[in-house]
Tab-separated table of C-alpha atoms in Angstrom:
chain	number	residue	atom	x	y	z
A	30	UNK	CA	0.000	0.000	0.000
A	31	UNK	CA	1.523	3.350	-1.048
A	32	UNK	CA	-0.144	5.943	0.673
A	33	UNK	CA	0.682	9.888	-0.205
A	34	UNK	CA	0.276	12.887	1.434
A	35	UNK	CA	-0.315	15.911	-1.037
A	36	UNK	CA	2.201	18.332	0.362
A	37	UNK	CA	1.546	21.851	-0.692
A	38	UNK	CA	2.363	23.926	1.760
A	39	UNK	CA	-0.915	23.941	4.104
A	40	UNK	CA	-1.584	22.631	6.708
A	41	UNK	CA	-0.385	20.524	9.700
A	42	UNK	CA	-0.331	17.277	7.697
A	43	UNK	CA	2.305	15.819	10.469
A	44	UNK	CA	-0.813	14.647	13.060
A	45	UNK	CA	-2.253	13.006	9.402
A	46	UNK	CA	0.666	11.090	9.201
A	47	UNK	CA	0.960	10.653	12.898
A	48	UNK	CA	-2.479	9.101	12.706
A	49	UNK	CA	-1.702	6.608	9.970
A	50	UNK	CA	1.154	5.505	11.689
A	51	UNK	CA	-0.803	4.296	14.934
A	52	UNK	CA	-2.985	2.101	12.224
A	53	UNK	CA	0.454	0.922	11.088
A	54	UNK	CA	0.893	2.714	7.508
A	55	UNK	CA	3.693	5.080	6.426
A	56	UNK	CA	2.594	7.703	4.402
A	57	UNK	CA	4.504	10.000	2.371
A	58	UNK	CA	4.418	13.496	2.140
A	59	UNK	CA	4.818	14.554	-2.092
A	60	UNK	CA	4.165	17.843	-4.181
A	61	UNK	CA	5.446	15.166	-7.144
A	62	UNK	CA	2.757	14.949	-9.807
A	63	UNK	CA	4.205	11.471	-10.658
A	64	UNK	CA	4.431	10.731	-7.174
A	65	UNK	CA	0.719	11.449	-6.316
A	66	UNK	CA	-0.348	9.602	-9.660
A	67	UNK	CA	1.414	6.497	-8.612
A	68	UNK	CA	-0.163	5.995	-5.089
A	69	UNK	CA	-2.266	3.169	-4.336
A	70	UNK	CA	-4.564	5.843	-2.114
A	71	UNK	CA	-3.929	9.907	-1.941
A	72	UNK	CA	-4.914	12.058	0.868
A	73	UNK	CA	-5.355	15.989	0.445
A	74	UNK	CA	-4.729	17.773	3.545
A	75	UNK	CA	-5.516	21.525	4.202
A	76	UNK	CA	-6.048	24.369	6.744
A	77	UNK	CA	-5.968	27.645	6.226
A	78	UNK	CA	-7.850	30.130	4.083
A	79	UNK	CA	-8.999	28.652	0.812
A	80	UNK	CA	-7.634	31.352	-2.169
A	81	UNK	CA	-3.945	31.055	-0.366
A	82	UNK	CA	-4.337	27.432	-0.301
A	83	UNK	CA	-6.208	27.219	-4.043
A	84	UNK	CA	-2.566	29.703	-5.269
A	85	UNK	CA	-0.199	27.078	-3.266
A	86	UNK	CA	-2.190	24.275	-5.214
A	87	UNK	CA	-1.938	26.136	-8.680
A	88	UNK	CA	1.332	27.406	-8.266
A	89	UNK	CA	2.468	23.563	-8.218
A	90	UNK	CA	0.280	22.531	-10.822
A	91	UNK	CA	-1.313	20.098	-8.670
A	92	UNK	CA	-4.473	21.906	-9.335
A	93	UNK	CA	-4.946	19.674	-12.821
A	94	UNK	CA	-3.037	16.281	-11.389
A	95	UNK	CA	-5.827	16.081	-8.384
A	96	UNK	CA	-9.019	16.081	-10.237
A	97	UNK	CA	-7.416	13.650	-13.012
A	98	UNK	CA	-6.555	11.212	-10.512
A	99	UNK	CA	-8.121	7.515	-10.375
A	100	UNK	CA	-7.254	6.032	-7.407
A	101	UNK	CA	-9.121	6.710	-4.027
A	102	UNK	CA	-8.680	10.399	-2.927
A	103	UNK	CA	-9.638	12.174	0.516
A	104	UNK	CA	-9.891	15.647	1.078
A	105	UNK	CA	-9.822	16.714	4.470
A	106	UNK	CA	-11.426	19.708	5.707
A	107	UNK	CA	-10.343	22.710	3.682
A	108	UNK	CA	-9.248	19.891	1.046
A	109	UNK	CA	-12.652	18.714	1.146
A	110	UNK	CA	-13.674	22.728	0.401
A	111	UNK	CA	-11.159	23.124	-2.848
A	112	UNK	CA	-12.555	19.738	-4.025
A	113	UNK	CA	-16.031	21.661	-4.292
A	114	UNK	CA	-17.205	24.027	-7.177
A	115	UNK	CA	-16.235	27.147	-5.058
A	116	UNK	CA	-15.542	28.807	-1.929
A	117	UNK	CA	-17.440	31.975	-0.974
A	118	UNK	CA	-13.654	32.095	1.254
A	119	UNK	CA	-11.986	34.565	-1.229
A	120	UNK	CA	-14.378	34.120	-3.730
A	121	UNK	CA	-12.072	30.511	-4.446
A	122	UNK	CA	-12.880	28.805	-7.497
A	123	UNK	CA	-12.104	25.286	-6.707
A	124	UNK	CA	-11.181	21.673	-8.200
A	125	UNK	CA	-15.132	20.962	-9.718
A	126	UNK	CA	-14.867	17.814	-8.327
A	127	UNK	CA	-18.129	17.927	-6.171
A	128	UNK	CA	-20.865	19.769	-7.737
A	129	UNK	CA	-21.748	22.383	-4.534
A	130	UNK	CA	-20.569	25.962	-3.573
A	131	UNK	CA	-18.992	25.739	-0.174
A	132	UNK	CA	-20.383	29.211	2.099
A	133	UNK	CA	-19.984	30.484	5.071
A	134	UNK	CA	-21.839	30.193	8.738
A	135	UNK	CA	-24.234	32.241	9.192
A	136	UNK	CA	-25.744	34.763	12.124
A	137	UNK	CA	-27.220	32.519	15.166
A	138	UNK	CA	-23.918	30.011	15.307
A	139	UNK	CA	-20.642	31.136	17.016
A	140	UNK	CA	-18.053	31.288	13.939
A	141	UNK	CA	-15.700	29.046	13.756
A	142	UNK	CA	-17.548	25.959	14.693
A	143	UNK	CA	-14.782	24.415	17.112
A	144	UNK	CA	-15.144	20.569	18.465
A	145	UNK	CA	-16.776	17.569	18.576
A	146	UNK	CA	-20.369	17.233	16.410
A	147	UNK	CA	-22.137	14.320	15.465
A	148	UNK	CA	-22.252	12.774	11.502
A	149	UNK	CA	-25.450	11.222	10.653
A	150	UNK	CA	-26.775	9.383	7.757
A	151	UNK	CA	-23.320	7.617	6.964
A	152	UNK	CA	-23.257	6.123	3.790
A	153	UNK	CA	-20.560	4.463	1.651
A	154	UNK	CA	-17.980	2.033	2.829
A	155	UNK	CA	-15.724	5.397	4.354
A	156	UNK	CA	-18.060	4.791	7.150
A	157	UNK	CA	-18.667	0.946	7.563
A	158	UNK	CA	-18.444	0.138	11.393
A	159	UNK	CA	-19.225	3.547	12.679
A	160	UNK	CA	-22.005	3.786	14.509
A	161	UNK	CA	-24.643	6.560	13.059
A	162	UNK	CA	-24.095	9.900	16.018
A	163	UNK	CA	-20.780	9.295	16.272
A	164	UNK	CA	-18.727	12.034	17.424
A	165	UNK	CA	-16.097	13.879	15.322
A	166	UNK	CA	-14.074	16.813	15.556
A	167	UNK	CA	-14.181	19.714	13.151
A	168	UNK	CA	-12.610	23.011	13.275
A	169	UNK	CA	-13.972	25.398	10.170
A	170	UNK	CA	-16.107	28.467	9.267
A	171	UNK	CA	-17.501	27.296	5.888
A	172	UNK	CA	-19.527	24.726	4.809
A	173	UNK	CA	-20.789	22.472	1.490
A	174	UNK	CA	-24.532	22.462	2.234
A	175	UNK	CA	-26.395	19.492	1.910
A	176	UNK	CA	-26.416	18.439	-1.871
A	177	UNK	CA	-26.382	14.629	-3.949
A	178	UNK	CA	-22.960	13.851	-3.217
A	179	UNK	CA	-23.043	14.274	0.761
A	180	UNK	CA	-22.530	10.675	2.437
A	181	UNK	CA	-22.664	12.129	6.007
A	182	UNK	CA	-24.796	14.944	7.445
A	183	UNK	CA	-24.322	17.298	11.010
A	184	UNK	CA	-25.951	20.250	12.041
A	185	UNK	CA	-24.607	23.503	13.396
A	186	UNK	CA	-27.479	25.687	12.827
A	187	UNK	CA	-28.729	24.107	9.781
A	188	UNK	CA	-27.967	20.717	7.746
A	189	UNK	CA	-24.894	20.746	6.063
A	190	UNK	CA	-22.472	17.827	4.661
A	191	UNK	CA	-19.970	16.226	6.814
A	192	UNK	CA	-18.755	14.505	4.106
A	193	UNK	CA	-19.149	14.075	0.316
A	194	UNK	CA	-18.412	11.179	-2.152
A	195	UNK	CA	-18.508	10.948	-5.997
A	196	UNK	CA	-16.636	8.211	-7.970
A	197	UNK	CA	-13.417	7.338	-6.382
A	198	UNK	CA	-13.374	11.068	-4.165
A	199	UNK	CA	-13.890	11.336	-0.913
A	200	UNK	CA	-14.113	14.775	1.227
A	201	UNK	CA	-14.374	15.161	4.813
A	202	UNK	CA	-15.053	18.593	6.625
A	203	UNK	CA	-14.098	17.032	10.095
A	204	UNK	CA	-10.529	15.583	11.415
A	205	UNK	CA	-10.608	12.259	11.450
A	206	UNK	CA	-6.956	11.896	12.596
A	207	UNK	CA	-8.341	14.063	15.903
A	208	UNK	CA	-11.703	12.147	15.900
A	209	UNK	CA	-10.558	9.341	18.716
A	210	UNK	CA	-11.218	6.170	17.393
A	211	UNK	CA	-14.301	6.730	15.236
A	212	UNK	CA	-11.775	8.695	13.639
A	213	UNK	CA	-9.531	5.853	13.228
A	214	UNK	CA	-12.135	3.634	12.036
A	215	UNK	CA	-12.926	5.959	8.909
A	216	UNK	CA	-9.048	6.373	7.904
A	217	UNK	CA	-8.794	2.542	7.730
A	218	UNK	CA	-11.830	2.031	6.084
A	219	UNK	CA	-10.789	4.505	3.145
A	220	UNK	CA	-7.563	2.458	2.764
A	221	UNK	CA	-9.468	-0.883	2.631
A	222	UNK	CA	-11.643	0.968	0.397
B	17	UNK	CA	-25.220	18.822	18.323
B	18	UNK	CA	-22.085	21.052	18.925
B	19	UNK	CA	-20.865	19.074	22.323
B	20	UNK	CA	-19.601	20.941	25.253
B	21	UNK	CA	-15.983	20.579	25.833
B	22	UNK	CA	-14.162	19.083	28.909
B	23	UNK	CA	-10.179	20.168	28.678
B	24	UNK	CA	-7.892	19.018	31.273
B	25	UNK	CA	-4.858	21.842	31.347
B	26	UNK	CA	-1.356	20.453	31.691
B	27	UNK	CA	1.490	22.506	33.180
B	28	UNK	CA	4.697	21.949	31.473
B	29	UNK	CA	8.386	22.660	32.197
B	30	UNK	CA	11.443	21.446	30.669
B	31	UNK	CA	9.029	18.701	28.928
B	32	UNK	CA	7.624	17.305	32.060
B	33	UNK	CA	4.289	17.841	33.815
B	34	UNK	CA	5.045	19.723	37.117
B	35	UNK	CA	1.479	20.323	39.142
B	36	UNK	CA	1.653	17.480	41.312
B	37	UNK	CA	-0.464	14.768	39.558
B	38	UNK	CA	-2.044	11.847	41.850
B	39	UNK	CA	-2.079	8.732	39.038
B	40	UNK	CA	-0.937	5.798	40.532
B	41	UNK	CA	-2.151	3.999	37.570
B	42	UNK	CA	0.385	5.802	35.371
B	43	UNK	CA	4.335	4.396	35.595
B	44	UNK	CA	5.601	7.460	35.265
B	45	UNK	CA	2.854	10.497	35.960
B	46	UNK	CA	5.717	13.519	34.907
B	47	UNK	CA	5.877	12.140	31.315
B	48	UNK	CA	3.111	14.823	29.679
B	49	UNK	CA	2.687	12.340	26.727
B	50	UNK	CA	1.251	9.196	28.937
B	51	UNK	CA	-0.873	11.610	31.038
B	52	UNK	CA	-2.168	13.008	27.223
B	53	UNK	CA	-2.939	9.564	26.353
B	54	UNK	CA	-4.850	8.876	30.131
B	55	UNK	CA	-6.967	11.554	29.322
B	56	UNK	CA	-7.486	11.133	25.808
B	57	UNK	CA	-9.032	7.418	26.755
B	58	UNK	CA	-10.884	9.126	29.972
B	59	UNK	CA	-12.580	11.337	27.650
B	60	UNK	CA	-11.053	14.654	27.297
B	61	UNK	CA	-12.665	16.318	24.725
B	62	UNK	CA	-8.792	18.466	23.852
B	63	UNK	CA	-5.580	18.936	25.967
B	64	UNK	CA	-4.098	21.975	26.791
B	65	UNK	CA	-0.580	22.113	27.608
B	66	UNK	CA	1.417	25.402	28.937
B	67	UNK	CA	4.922	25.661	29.085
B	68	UNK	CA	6.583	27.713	31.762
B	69	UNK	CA	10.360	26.429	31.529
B	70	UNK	CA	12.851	29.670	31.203
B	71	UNK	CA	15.657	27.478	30.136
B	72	UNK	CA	17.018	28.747	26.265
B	73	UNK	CA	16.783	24.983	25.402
B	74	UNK	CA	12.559	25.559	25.578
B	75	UNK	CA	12.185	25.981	22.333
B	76	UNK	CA	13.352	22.970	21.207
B	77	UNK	CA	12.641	21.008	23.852
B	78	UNK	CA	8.687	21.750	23.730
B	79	UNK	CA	9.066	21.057	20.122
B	80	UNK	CA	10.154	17.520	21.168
B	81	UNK	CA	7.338	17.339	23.117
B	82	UNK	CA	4.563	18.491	20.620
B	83	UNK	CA	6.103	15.903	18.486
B	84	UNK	CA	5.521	12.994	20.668
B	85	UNK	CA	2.116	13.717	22.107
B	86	UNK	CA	1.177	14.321	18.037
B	87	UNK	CA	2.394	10.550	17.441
B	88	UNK	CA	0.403	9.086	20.370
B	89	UNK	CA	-2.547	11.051	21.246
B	90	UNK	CA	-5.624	11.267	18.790
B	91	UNK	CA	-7.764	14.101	20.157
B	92	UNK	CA	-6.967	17.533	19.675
B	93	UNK	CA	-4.612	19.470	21.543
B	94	UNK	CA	-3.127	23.517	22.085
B	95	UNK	CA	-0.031	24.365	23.174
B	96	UNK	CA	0.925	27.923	24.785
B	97	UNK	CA	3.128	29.680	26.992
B	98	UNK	CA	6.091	31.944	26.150
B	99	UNK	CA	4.750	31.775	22.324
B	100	UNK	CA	5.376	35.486	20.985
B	101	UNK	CA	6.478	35.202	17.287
B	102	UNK	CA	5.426	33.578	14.127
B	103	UNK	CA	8.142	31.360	13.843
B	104	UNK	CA	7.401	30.059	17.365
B	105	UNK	CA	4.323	28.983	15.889
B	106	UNK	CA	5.457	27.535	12.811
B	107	UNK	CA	7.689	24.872	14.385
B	108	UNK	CA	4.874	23.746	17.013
B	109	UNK	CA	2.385	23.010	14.451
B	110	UNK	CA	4.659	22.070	12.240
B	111	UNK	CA	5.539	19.392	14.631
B	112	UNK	CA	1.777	18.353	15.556
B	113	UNK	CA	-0.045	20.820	17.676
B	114	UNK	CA	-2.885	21.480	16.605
B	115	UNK	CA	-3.629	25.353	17.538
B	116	UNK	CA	-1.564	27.721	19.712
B	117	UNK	CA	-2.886	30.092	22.493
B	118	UNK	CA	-0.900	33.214	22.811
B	119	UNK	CA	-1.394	35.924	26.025
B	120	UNK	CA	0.879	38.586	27.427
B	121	UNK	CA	2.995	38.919	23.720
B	122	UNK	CA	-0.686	39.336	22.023
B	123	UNK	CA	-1.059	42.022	24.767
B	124	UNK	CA	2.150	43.635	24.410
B	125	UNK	CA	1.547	43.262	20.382
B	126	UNK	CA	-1.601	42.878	19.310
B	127	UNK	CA	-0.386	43.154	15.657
B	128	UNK	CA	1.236	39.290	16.279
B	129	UNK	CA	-2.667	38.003	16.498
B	130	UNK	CA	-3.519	39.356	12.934
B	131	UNK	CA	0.200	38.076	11.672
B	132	UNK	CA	-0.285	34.314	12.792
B	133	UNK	CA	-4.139	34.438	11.993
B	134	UNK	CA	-2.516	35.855	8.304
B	135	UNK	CA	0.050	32.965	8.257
B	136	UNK	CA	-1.990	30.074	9.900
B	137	UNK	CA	-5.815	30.944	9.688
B	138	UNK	CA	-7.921	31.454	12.932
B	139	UNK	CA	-9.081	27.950	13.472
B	140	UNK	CA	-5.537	27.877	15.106
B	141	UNK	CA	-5.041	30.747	16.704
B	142	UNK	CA	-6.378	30.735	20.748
B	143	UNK	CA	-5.621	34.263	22.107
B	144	UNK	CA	-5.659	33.544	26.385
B	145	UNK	CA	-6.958	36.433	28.388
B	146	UNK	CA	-6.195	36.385	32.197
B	147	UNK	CA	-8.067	39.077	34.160
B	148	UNK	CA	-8.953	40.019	37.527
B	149	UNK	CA	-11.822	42.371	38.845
B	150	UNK	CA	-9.921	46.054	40.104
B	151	UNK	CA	-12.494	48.307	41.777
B	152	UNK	CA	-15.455	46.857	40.543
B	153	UNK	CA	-13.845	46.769	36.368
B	154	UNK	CA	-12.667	43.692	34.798
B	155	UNK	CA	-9.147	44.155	34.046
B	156	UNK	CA	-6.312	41.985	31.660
B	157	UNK	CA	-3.065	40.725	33.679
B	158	UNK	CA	-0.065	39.854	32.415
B	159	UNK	CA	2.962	36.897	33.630
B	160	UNK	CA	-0.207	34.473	35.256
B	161	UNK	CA	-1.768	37.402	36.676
B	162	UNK	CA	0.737	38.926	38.295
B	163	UNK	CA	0.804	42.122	36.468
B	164	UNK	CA	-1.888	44.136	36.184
B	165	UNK	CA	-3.006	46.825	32.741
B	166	UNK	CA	-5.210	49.144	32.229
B	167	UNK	CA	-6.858	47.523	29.617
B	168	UNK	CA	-10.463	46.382	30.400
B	169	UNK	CA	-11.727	42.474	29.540
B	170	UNK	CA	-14.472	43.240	27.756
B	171	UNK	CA	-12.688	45.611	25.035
B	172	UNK	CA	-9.475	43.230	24.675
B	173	UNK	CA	-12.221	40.220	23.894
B	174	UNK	CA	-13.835	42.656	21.307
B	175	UNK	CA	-10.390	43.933	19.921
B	176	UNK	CA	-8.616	39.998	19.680
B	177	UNK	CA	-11.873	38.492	17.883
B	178	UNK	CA	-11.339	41.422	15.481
B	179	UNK	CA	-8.033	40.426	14.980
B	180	UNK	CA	-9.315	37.523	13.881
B	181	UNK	CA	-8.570	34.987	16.937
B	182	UNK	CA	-10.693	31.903	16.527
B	183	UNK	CA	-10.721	31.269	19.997
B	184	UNK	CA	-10.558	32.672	23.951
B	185	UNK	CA	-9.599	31.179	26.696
B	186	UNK	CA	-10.856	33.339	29.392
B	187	UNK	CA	-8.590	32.869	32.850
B	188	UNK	CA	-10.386	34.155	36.189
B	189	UNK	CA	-7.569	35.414	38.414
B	190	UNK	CA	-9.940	35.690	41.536
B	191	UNK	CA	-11.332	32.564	40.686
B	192	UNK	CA	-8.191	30.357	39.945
B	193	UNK	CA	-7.218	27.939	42.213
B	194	UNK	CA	-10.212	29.076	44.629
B	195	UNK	CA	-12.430	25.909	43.692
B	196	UNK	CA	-15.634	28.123	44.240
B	197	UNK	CA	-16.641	27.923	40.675
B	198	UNK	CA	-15.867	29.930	37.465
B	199	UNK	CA	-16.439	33.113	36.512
B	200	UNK	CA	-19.800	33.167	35.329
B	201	UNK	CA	-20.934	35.934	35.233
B	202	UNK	CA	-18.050	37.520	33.278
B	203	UNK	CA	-17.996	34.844	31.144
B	204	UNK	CA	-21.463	34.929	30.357
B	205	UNK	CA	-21.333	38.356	29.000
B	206	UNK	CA	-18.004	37.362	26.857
B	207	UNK	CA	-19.965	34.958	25.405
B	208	UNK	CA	-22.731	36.678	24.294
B	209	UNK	CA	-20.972	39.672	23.061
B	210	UNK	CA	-18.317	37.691	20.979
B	211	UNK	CA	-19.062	35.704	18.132
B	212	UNK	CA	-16.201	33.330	18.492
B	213	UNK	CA	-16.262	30.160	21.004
B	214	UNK	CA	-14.935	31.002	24.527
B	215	UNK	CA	-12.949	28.517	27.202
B	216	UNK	CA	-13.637	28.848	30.925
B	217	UNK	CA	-10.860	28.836	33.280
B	218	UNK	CA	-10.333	28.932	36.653
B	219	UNK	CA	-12.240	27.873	39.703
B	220	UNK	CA	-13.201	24.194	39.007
B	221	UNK	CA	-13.692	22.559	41.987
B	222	UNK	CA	-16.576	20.297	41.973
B	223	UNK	CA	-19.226	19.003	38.668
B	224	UNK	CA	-21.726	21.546	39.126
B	225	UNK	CA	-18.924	23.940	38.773
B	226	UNK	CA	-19.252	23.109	35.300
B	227	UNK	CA	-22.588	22.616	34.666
B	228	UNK	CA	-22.909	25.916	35.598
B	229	UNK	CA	-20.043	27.366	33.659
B	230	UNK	CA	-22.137	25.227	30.698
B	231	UNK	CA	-25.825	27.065	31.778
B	232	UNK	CA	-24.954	30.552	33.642
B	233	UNK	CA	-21.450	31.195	32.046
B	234	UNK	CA	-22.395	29.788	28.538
B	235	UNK	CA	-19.215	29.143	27.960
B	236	UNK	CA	-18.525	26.643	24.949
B	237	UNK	CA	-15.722	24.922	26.955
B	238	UNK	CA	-14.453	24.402	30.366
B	239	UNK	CA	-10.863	23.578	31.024
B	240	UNK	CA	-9.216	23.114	34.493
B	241	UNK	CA	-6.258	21.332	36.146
B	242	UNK	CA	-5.713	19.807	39.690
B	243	UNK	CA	-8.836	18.709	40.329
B	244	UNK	CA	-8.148	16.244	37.144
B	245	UNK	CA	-4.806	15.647	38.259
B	246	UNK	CA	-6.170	14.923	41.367
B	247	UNK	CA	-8.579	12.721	40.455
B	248	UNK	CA	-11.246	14.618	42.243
B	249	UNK	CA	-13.096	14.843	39.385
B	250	UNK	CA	-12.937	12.025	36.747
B	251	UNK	CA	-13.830	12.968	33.126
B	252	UNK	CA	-15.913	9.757	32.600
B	253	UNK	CA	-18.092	10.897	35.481
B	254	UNK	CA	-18.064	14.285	35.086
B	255	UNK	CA	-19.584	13.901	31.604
B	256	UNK	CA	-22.510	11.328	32.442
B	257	UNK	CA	-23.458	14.520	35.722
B	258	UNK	CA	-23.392	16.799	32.240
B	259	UNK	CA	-25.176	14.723	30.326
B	260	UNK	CA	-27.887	14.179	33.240
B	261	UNK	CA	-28.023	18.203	33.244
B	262	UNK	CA	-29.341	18.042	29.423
B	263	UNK	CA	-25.989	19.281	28.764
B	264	UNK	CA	-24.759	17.995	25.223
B	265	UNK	CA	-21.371	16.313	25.577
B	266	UNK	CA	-19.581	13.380	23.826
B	267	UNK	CA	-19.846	10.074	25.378
């Protein structure tokens, strides 16, 4: 199993790897397009504020390696938000893969949303063995609303995707490598995927 | 739901824990990383750990430190103390932390909250706030309280959320270490006047403590020390009196 870690420049993608390595995998951290293309599963990180992130991703030409990919892919948090259409963050035009505009919190919720939520209507193998409530952690001020390609919902406020699936993409607005051992459970799952 | 968080605070110098901790089920209860992963399993919501070694090795050695708990613990966790430049910053997350709280350097320079919220986005950026009531007006200390400002709670809140901290961790000087409960009323009002999530400190003595910190403070977050260390209060327990209250927390 060759796992890669896009490395672009953001993020803290050393608790990622961290995390992996308690399930007993060794992940690489690449900004090679060959690299990336060659991995048996590819996992793109991000934190941050989404047009810096979106240049950093363009200015290595990753931008057009990502969305051509064919092997299993998973976005996490803000990668999960440059995977979408767009990004009212910066007015970010992002990677098309998932057809929905990611916005921002609005009035009535304290922004960011900081801890531990629950993920409801799991669907898709990412989330075989978790129980349906779990608890996860997120950490993030914009969200992709609900839409056809969400495979796990929460609530802060209103309905919005916890995580999103189409083909052999996968995007997830929490942390699974801070999400305990639900958390663990989903990051194994998407390399047995 | 958004849960409630429970954060047990860990004091740190020269990369070992140094409140007096009361764990005989631990081999070794100075060794920060195997008290991290006690309370991770116990079910700390986050950790918090604060470094207050002088030595010019701290640096590096806290690095060390972040590194390790990152390999072994899998809930969030914020490191602070001493922090007071960018580059600081850079090599603890860089090395696993997950956010950083900054206090008397944000006070001295305020301009350093907008510069790491530029550089690493506010989801990481904690600006702690310790205050103590002088005639009758909230007001910010500095060095753990010792040194008093004239600049009033209430304002510095407003000003660091503006800055674009994505967090506070509001410290009680008149409450710390007094076990009579937190600051509720105080915190209360910072939490309905700021828009951004806000950490009670200070006071923790028994679990209504924080079901009240929870209801009357509505704070998002309650962190405290000995009584953890302690084991006065155990997490596991703590949460089920919570959850009793109709308080949402993670089980």
């Amino acid at each position: 199993m060759k796992l890669v870690i896009i490395n672009y420049g953001a993020g803290n993608i050393q608790s990622i790897r961290f995390a992996f390595e308690r399930l007993g995998y060794n992940a690489v951290l690449s900004d090679s397009a060959e690299e990336i293309s060659a991995a048996d599963r590819v996992i793109f990180p991000g934190v941050g504020e989404a047009s810096s992130a979106m240049r950093k991703l363009k200015a290595s030409g990753l931008d057009r390696v990502i969305p051509g990919l064919k092997q299993p892919v998973l976005g996490i948090c803000l990668g999960m938000q440059l995977m979408c259409h767009s990004s009212e963050e910066g007015s970010t035009e992002g990677l098309g893969i998932f057809d929905v505009d990611v916005v921002k919190f609005g009035a009535g919720v304290k922004v960011p949303q900081i801890g531990w939520n629950e993920i409801s209507n799991l669907k898709t193998g990412l989330f075989e063995g978790v129980a349906e409530n779990s608890h996860i952690y997120l950490v993030h001020s914009y969200y992709a609303p609900l839409c056809s390609a969400t495979i796990a919902t929460s609530d802060y406020g209103l309905g919005y995707s916890a995580a999103l699936h189409r083909d052999n993409f996968y995007g997830v607005q929490f942390h699974p490598e801070k999400s305990s051992v639900a958390g663990e459970i989903i990051l194994d799952n998407f390399l047995s995927l | 739901m958004l849960t409630k968080r429970i954060i047990p605070c860990l004091d740190i110098k020269d990369g070992r824990t140094v409140k007096g901790v009361n764990f005989v089920d631990l081999r070794d209860a100075g060794d920060p990383v195997e008290l991290a992963e006690f309370y991770a399993k116990e079910g700390a919501d986050e950790l918090v750990f604060l470094d207050i070694s002088a030595t010019e090795e701290r640096r590096k050695t806290l690095a060390n430190l972040v590194r390790r708990v990152a390999a072994k613990v899998n809930i969030p966790f914020t490191v602070g103390g001493g922090i007071s430049s960018v580059a600081d910053v850079d090599l603890l997350l860089h090395n696993g932390a997950d956010k950083i709280s900054v206090n008397s350097s944000a006070v001295k320079n305020p301009q350093l909250i907008n510069d790491l919220v530029a550089k690493f986005g506010s989801q990481c950026i904690v600006v702690a706030i310790d205050a103590r009531m002088v005639e009758g007006v909230w007001k910010v200390h500095l060095v753990g309280g010792k040194v008093p400002t004239d600049i009033e709670l209430f304002a510095w809140a407003r000003e660091v959320e503006e800055r674009g901290a994505g967090e506070i961790l509001f410290t009680s000087m008149d409450h710390d270490g007094t076990k009579n409960g937190f600051a509720n009323e105080a915190l209360a009002r910072l939490s309905t006047e700021r828009n951004i999530p806000v950490i009670a400190s200070g006071g923790a003595g028994n679990m209504q403590h924080f079901t009240d910190t929870f209801l009357l403070g509505k704070a998002d977050a309650a962190l405290a020390a000995s009584v953890f260390h302690f084991k006065e209060i155990e997490i596991e327990q703590l949460k089920k009196h919570l959850k009793d209250q109709g308080i949402p927390v993670r089980i």
